[in-house]
CSV table of C-alpha atoms in Angstrom, one decimal:
chain,number,residue,atom,x,y,z
A,265,MET,CA,43.8,54.7,73.8
A,266,LYS,CA,45.6,57.6,72.2
A,267,LYS,CA,48.8,55.5,72.0
A,268,ASN,CA,47.0,52.7,70.2
A,269,ILE,CA,45.5,55.2,67.7
A,270,TRP,CA,49.0,56.6,67.2
A,271,VAL,CA,50.5,53.2,66.5
A,272,LEU,CA,47.8,52.5,63.9
A,273,VAL,CA,48.4,55.9,62.2
A,274,LEU,CA,52.1,55.2,62.1
A,275,MET,CA,51.6,51.8,60.5
A,276,ILE,CA,49.3,53.4,57.8
A,277,VAL,CA,51.7,56.2,57.1
A,278,ALA,CA,54.6,53.8,56.8
A,279,GLY,CA,52.9,51.3,54.6
A,280,VAL,CA,55.6,51.5,52.0
A,281,ALA,CA,58.4,51.3,54.5
A,282,SER,CA,60.0,48.3,56.2
A,283,SER,CA,57.5,47.0,58.7
A,284,CYS,CA,60.3,45.7,60.9
A,285,GLY,CA,62.1,49.1,61.0
A,286,VAL,CA,58.8,51.0,61.6
A,287,GLY,CA,57.8,48.5,64.4
A,288,ARG,CA,61.1,49.1,66.1
A,289,GLN,CA,60.7,52.8,66.0
A,290,VAL,CA,57.2,52.7,67.4
A,291,ALA,CA,58.1,50.3,70.2
A,292,ASP,CA,61.2,52.5,71.1
A,293,ALA,CA,59.1,55.7,71.2
A,294,LYS,CA,56.2,54.1,73.2
A,295,ALA,CA,58.7,53.0,75.8
A,296,PHE,CA,60.1,56.5,75.8
A,297,GLY,CA,56.7,57.7,76.7
A,298,ASP,CA,56.6,55.4,79.7
A,299,CYS,CA,59.9,56.7,81.1
A,300,LYS,CA,60.3,58.9,84.2
A,301,TYR,CA,61.7,62.4,84.0
A,302,ASP,CA,63.4,64.8,86.4
A,303,ILE,CA,65.3,68.1,86.1
A,304,ALA,CA,68.6,67.2,87.6
A,305,SER,CA,70.2,70.6,87.5
A,306,VAL,CA,70.5,73.9,85.7
A,307,ASP,CA,73.8,75.5,84.8
A,308,SER,CA,75.4,78.3,82.7
A,309,VAL,CA,72.6,80.7,83.3
A,310,TYR,CA,73.3,84.1,81.7
A,311,LEU,CA,71.0,87.2,81.4
A,312,ALA,CA,72.3,89.6,78.8
A,313,GLY,CA,75.7,87.9,79.1
A,314,ILE,CA,75.8,88.3,82.9
A,315,ASP,CA,76.1,85.3,85.2
A,316,ILE,CA,72.8,85.4,87.2
A,317,ARG,CA,74.8,84.9,90.4
A,318,GLU,CA,75.8,88.5,90.0
A,319,PHE,CA,72.2,89.3,90.9
A,320,ARG,CA,72.2,87.5,94.2
A,321,ASN,CA,71.5,90.6,96.3
A,322,ILE,CA,68.5,91.9,94.4
A,323,ARG,CA,65.0,91.8,95.8
A,324,SER,CA,62.9,93.1,93.0
A,325,PHE,CA,63.2,94.3,89.4
A,326,SER,CA,63.8,97.9,90.6
A,327,ASP,CA,67.0,96.6,92.3
A,328,PHE,CA,68.8,95.9,89.0
A,329,ASP,CA,71.6,98.4,88.8
A,330,LEU,CA,71.5,99.3,85.1
A,331,ALA,CA,74.5,101.6,85.4
A,332,ARG,CA,76.6,98.6,86.7
A,333,TYR,CA,75.3,96.3,83.9
A,334,PRO,CA,75.3,98.4,80.7
A,335,GLY,CA,74.7,95.2,78.7
A,336,LEU,CA,71.4,94.7,80.4
A,337,ALA,CA,70.5,98.3,80.0
A,338,MET,CA,71.2,98.2,76.3
A,339,GLY,CA,69.2,95.0,76.0
A,340,LEU,CA,66.2,96.6,77.6
A,341,LEU,CA,66.6,99.6,75.3
A,342,ARG,CA,66.8,97.4,72.2
A,343,LYS,CA,64.0,95.1,73.5
A,344,ASN,CA,66.4,92.2,73.2
A,345,VAL,CA,67.6,90.7,76.5
A,346,PRO,CA,69.2,87.3,75.8
A,347,LEU,CA,68.5,84.6,78.4
A,348,ASP,CA,70.7,81.5,78.0
A,349,LEU,CA,70.9,78.4,80.2
A,350,ARG,CA,71.3,74.7,80.1
A,351,VAL,CA,68.8,72.3,81.7
A,352,ASN,CA,70.0,68.8,82.5
A,353,ILE,CA,67.2,66.2,82.4
A,354,ASP,CA,67.5,62.8,83.9
A,355,ILE,CA,65.5,60.0,82.1
A,356,THR,CA,64.9,56.7,83.8
A,357,ASN,CA,63.4,53.7,82.0
A,358,PRO,CA,61.3,51.5,84.3
A,359,THR,CA,60.1,49.2,81.5
A,360,LYS,CA,61.9,46.1,80.1
A,361,LYS,CA,62.2,47.6,76.7
A,362,ARG,CA,64.7,49.9,75.0
A,363,ALA,CA,63.4,53.5,74.8
A,364,ALA,CA,64.7,55.7,72.0
A,365,ILE,CA,63.8,58.7,69.8
A,366,ASN,CA,65.6,60.8,67.2
A,367,GLN,CA,63.9,64.1,67.7
A,368,LEU,CA,62.2,65.8,70.6
A,369,GLU,CA,60.0,68.9,70.7
A,370,TYR,CA,60.1,70.7,74.0
A,371,LYS,CA,58.4,73.6,75.8
A,372,VAL,CA,59.5,75.1,79.2
A,373,LEU,CA,57.0,77.1,81.2
A,374,LEU,CA,57.6,79.2,84.3
A,375,SER,CA,54.4,79.4,86.4
A,376,ASN,CA,52.3,78.7,83.3
A,377,ASN,CA,54.1,81.1,81.1
A,378,GLU,CA,56.0,79.6,78.2
A,379,ILE,CA,59.6,80.9,78.1
A,380,PHE,CA,61.4,78.4,75.9
A,381,ASN,CA,60.4,76.1,73.0
A,382,GLY,CA,62.3,74.2,70.3
A,383,PHE,CA,63.5,70.9,69.0
A,384,LEU,CA,66.3,68.6,70.0
A,385,SER,CA,67.5,66.6,67.1
A,386,GLN,CA,69.7,63.8,68.4
A,387,LEU,CA,69.5,60.1,69.3
A,388,ILE,CA,68.3,59.7,72.9
A,389,GLU,CA,68.5,56.1,74.1
A,390,VAL,CA,67.5,55.0,77.5
A,391,LEU,CA,68.1,51.3,78.3
A,392,PRO,CA,66.0,49.4,80.9
A,393,GLY,CA,67.6,48.6,84.2
A,394,THR,CA,70.3,51.3,84.1
A,395,SER,CA,71.0,54.5,85.9
A,396,PRO,CA,69.3,57.6,84.6
A,397,THR,CA,70.4,58.9,81.2
A,398,ARG,CA,71.3,62.6,81.4
A,399,VAL,CA,70.2,64.8,78.5
A,400,PRO,CA,71.6,68.4,78.5
A,401,VAL,CA,69.3,70.8,76.7
A,402,ARG,CA,70.6,74.3,75.8
A,403,LEU,CA,67.9,76.9,76.0
A,404,ASN,CA,67.9,80.5,74.9
A,405,THR,CA,65.2,83.2,74.5
A,406,ASN,CA,64.6,86.9,74.5
A,407,ALA,CA,63.6,87.7,78.0
A,408,TYR,CA,62.5,91.2,77.2
A,409,GLN,CA,58.8,90.3,77.3
A,410,LEU,CA,59.3,88.5,80.6
A,411,LEU,CA,60.8,91.6,82.1
A,412,SER,CA,58.5,94.2,80.6
A,413,ASN,CA,55.2,92.4,81.3
A,414,ASP,CA,53.8,93.0,84.8
A,415,LYS,CA,52.3,89.5,84.8
A,416,THR,CA,55.6,87.7,84.3
A,417,ARG,CA,58.3,90.1,85.7
A,418,ASP,CA,57.9,89.1,89.3
A,419,GLU,CA,57.9,85.4,88.5
A,420,PHE,CA,61.0,85.8,86.4
A,421,VAL,CA,62.8,87.7,89.1
A,422,ASN,CA,61.7,85.1,91.7
A,423,MET,CA,63.3,82.4,89.5
A,424,ILE,CA,66.6,84.3,89.5
A,425,LEU,CA,66.4,84.8,93.3
A,426,ALA,CA,65.6,81.1,93.8
A,427,LEU,CA,68.5,80.0,91.7
A,428,THR,CA,70.9,82.3,93.5
A,429,GLY,CA,69.8,81.0,96.9
A,430,LYS,CA,67.8,84.0,98.2
A,431,ALA,CA,66.2,82.8,101.4
A,432,ASP,CA,63.0,84.7,101.0
A,433,ALA,CA,62.5,83.9,97.3
A,434,LYS,CA,58.9,83.0,96.5
A,435,PRO,CA,58.4,79.4,95.2
A,436,THR,CA,58.4,79.1,91.4
A,437,LYS,CA,58.3,76.0,89.2
A,438,PHE,CA,59.7,74.9,85.9
A,439,GLN,CA,57.2,72.9,83.9
A,440,VAL,CA,58.6,70.9,81.0
A,441,LYS,CA,56.6,69.5,78.1
A,442,ILE,CA,58.2,67.2,75.7
A,443,ARG,CA,56.9,65.3,72.7
A,444,PRO,CA,58.8,62.7,70.7
A,445,THR,CA,58.6,62.8,66.9
A,446,LEU,CA,59.3,60.1,64.4
A,447,ASP,CA,60.4,60.4,60.8
A,448,VAL,CA,58.4,57.6,59.1
A,449,ALA,CA,58.5,57.2,55.4
A,450,GLY,CA,59.6,60.8,55.0
A,451,LYS,CA,56.7,62.1,57.1
A,452,GLN,CA,57.0,63.5,60.7
A,453,VAL,CA,54.6,61.8,63.1
A,454,ASN,CA,54.1,63.3,66.6
A,455,TYR,CA,53.7,61.4,69.8
A,456,PRO,CA,50.0,61.9,71.0
A,457,GLY,CA,50.1,64.8,73.4
A,458,TYR,CA,53.0,66.0,75.6
A,459,ILE,CA,54.8,64.3,78.4
A,460,THR,CA,54.7,66.8,81.2
A,461,PHE,CA,56.8,67.1,84.4
A,462,GLU,CA,57.7,69.9,86.7
A,463,LYS,CA,60.2,70.9,89.4
A,464,GLU,CA,60.4,73.6,91.9
A,465,VAL,CA,63.2,76.1,91.2
A,466,THR,CA,65.8,76.2,94.0
A,467,SER,CA,69.5,77.1,94.4
A,468,LYS,CA,70.3,73.4,94.6
A,469,MET,CA,69.5,73.1,90.9
A,470,LEU,CA,72.3,75.6,90.0
A,471,THR,CA,75.5,73.7,89.6
A,472,ARG,CA,77.8,76.4,88.3
């Protein structure tokens, strides 16, 4: 129902535009909403410029040796701890139609706490009957709040432990919310609601 309303709104907004071009965008975006999504892998994960694999022997936040990692100590002092990583998303198109969008809004949550958000502005095309299309998304944020907040600190450390392969790491999950947006007649029109998928964080996700 929401998709039908969205299509109607698009047509009204784009009344002065080419109906053929608008119809194609709508059809492509609708098929994109029908695609299947999976987090294939995570790589290039750095906390305050340090490869997280350096932290494979920690068990809790108190185990971080700030004397050994002055960059992390300085980040905590300045309340600016950069967290950078790349998430590789596989998109499969089970329909018989071309799926494509030009801009994508995303949010990434760790155990219901939003840690990343932003926009990916590039053509993403997923053809039917083909192998998954891999879309790398570079993510960065200030992790200070995650580390200083009692409610998020343990989950964040558990994520690091899970990615580094710690056997007793508690299960944590990435939840990804994406929403295609279209530029129609100079106006941005959002897909109705977010496409949501999740994946448990494990060391198998970390490729390098």
